[in-house]
C-alpha positions as protocol buffer text, in pm:
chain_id: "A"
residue {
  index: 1
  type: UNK
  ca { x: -462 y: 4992 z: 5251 }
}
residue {
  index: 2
  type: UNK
  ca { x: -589 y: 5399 z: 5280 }
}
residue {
  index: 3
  type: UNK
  ca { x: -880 y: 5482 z: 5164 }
}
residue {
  index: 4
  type: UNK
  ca { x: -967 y: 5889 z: 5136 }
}
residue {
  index: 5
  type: UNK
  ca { x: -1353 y: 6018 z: 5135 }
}
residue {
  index: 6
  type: UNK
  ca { x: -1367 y: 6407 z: 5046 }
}
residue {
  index: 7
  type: UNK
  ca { x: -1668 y: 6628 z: 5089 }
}
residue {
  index: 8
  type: UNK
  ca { x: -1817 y: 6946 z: 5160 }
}
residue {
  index: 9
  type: UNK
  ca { x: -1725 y: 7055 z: 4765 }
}
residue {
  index: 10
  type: UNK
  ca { x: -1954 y: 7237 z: 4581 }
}
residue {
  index: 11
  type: UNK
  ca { x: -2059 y: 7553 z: 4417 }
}
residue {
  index: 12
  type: UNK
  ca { x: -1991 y: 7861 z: 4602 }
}
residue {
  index: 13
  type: UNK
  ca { x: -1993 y: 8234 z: 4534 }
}
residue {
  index: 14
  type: UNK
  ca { x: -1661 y: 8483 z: 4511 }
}
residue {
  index: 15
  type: UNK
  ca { x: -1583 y: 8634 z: 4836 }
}
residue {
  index: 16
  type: UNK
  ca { x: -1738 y: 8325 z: 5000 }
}
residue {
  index: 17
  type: UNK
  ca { x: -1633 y: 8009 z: 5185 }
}
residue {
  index: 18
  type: UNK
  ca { x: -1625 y: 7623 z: 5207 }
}
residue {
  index: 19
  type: UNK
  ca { x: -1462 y: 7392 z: 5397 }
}
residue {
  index: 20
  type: UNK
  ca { x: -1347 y: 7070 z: 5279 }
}
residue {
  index: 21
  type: UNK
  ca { x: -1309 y: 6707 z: 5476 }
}
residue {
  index: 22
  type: UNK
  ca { x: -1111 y: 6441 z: 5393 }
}
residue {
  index: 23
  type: UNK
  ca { x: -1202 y: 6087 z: 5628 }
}
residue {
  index: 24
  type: UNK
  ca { x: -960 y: 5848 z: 5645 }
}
residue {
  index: 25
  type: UNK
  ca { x: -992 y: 5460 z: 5697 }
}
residue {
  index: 26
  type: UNK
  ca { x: -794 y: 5148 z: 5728 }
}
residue {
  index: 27
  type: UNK
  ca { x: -439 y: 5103 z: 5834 }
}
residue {
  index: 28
  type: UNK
  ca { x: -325 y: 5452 z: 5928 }
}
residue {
  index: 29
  type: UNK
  ca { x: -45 y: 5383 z: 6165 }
}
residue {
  index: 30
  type: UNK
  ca { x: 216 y: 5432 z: 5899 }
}
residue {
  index: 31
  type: UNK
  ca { x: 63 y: 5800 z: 5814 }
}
residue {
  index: 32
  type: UNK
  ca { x: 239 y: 6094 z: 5945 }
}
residue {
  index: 33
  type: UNK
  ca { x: 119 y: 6356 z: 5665 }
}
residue {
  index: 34
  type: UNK
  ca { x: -214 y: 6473 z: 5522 }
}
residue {
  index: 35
  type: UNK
  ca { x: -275 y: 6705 z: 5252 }
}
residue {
  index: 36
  type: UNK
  ca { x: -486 y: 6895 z: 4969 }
}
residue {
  index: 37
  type: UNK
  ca { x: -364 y: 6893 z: 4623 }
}
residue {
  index: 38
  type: UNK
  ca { x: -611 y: 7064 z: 4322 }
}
residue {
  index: 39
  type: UNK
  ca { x: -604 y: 7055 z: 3990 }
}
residue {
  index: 40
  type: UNK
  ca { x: -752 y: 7305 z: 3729 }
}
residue {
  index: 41
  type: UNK
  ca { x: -880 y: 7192 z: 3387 }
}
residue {
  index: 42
  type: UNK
  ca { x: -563 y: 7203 z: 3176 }
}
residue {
  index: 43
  type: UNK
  ca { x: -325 y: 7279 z: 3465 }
}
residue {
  index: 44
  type: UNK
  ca { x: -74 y: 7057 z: 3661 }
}
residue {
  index: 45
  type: UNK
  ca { x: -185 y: 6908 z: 3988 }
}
residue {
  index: 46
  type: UNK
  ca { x: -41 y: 7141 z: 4246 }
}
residue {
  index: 47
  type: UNK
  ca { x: 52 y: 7124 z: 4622 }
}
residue {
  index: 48
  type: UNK
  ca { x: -259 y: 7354 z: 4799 }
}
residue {
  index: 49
  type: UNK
  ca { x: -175 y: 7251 z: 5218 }
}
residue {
  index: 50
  type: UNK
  ca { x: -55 y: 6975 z: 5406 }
}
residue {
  index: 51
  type: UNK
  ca { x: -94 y: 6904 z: 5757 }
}
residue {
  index: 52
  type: UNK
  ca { x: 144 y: 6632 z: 5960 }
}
residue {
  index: 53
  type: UNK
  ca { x: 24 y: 6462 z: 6262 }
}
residue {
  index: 54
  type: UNK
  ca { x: 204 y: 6699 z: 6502 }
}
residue {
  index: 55
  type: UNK
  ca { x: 53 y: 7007 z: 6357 }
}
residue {
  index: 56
  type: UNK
  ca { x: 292 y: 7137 z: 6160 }
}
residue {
  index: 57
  type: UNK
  ca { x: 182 y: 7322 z: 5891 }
}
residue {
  index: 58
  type: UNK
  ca { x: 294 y: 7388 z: 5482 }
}
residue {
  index: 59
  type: UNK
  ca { x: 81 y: 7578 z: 5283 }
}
residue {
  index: 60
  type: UNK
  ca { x: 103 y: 7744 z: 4844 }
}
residue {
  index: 61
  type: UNK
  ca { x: 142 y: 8090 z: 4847 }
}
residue {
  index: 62
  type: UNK
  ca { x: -168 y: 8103 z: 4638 }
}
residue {
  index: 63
  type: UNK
  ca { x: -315 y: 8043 z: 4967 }
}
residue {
  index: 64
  type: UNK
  ca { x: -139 y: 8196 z: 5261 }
}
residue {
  index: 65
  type: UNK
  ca { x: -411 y: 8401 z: 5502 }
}
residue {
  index: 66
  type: UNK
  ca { x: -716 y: 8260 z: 5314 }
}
residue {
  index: 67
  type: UNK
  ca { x: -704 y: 7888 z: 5374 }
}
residue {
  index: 68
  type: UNK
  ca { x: -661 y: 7654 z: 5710 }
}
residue {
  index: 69
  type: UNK
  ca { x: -582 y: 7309 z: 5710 }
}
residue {
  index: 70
  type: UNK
  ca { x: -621 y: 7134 z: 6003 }
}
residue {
  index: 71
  type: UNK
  ca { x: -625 y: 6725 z: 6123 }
}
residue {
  index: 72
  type: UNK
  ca { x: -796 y: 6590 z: 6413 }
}
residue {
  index: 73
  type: UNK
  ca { x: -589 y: 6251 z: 6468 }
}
residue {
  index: 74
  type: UNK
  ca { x: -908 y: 6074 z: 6711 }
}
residue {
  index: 75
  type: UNK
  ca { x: -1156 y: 6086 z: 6401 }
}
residue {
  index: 76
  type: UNK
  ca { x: -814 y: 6029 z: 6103 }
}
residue {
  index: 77
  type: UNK
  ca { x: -976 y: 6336 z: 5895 }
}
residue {
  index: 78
  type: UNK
  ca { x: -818 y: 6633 z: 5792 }
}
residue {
  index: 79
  type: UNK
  ca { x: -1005 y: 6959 z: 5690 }
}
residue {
  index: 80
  type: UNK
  ca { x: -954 y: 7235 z: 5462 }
}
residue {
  index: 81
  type: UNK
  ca { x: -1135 y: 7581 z: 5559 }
}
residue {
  index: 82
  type: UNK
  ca { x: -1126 y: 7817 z: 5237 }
}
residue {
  index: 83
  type: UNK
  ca { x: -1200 y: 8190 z: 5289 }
}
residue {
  index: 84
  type: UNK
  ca { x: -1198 y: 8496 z: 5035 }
}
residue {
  index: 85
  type: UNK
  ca { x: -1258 y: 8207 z: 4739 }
}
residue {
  index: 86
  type: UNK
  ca { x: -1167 y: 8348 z: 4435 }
}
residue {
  index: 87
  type: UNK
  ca { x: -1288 y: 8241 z: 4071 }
}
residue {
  index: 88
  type: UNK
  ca { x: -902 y: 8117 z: 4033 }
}
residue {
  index: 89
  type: UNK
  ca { x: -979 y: 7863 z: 4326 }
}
residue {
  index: 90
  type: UNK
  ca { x: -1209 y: 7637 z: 4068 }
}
residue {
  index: 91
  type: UNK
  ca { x: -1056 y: 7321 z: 4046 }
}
residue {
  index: 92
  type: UNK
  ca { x: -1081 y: 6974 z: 4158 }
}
residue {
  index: 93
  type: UNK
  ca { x: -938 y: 6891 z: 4482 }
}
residue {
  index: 94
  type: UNK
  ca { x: -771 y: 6555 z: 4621 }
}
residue {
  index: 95
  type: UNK
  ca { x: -667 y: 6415 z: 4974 }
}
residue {
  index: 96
  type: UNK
  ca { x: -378 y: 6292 z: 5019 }
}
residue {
  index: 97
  type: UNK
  ca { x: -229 y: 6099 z: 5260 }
}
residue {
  index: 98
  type: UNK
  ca { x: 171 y: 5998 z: 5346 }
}
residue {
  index: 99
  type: UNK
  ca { x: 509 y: 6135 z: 5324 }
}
residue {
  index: 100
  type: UNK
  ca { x: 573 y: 6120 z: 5035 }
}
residue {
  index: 101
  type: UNK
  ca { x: 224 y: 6099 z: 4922 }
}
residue {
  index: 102
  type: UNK
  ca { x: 125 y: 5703 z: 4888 }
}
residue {
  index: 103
  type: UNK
  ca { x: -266 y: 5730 z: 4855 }
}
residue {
  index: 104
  type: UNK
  ca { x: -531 y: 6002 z: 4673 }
}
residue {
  index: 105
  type: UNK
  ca { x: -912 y: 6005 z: 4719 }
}
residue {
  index: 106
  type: UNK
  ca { x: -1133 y: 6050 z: 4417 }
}
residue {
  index: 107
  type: UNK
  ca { x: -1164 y: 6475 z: 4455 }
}
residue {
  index: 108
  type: UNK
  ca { x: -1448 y: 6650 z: 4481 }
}
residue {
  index: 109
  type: UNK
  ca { x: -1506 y: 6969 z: 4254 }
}
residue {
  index: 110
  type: UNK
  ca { x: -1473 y: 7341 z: 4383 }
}
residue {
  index: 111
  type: UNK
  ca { x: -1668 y: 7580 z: 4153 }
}
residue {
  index: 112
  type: UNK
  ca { x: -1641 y: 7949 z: 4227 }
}
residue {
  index: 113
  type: UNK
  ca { x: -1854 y: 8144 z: 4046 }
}
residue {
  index: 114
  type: UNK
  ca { x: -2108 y: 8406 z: 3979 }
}
């Protein structure tokens, strides 16, 4: 059993920036691959970054030079760093964790906005 804890959500203005954590507990030995999925009212959940445990690295186009994922293995929590936020960004965003994807955490909301 995985259990996923996001924060650092929120409301945040265009042209701004926010960075996301996702901390990880129980039995984590099994977990090569963490990620960020989002999902916009009325849209399809969609693949934002993912992160293995060795560092490699996939990441939506939608995002490419304007977010960073990174993992630090010691503490199990994987971070999302979101620069240049755009209005489009406003969605709900969920951790993930495995390869394929075996556990979610609740999301946390992203609001970018005026």
């Amino acid at each position: 059993q995985v259990q996923l804890v996001e924060s650092g959500g929120g409301l945040v203005q265009p042209g701004g920036s926010l960075r996301l954590s996702c901390a990880a507990s129980g039995r984590m030995s099994s977990i090569n691959a963490m990620g960020w999925h989002r999902q916009a009212p009325g849209k399809q959940r969609e693949l934002v970054a993912a992160i293995t445990s060795g560092g490699r690295t996939n990441y939506a186009d939608f995002v490419k030079g304007r977010f960073t994922i990174s993992r630090d293995n010691a503490k199990n929590t994987v971070y999302l760093r979101m620069n240049s936020l755009k209005p489009e960004d406003t969605a709900v965003y969920y951790c993930n964790a495995g390869r394929p994807v075996r556990y979610w955490g609740q999301g946390i909301q992203v609001t970018v906005s005026s």
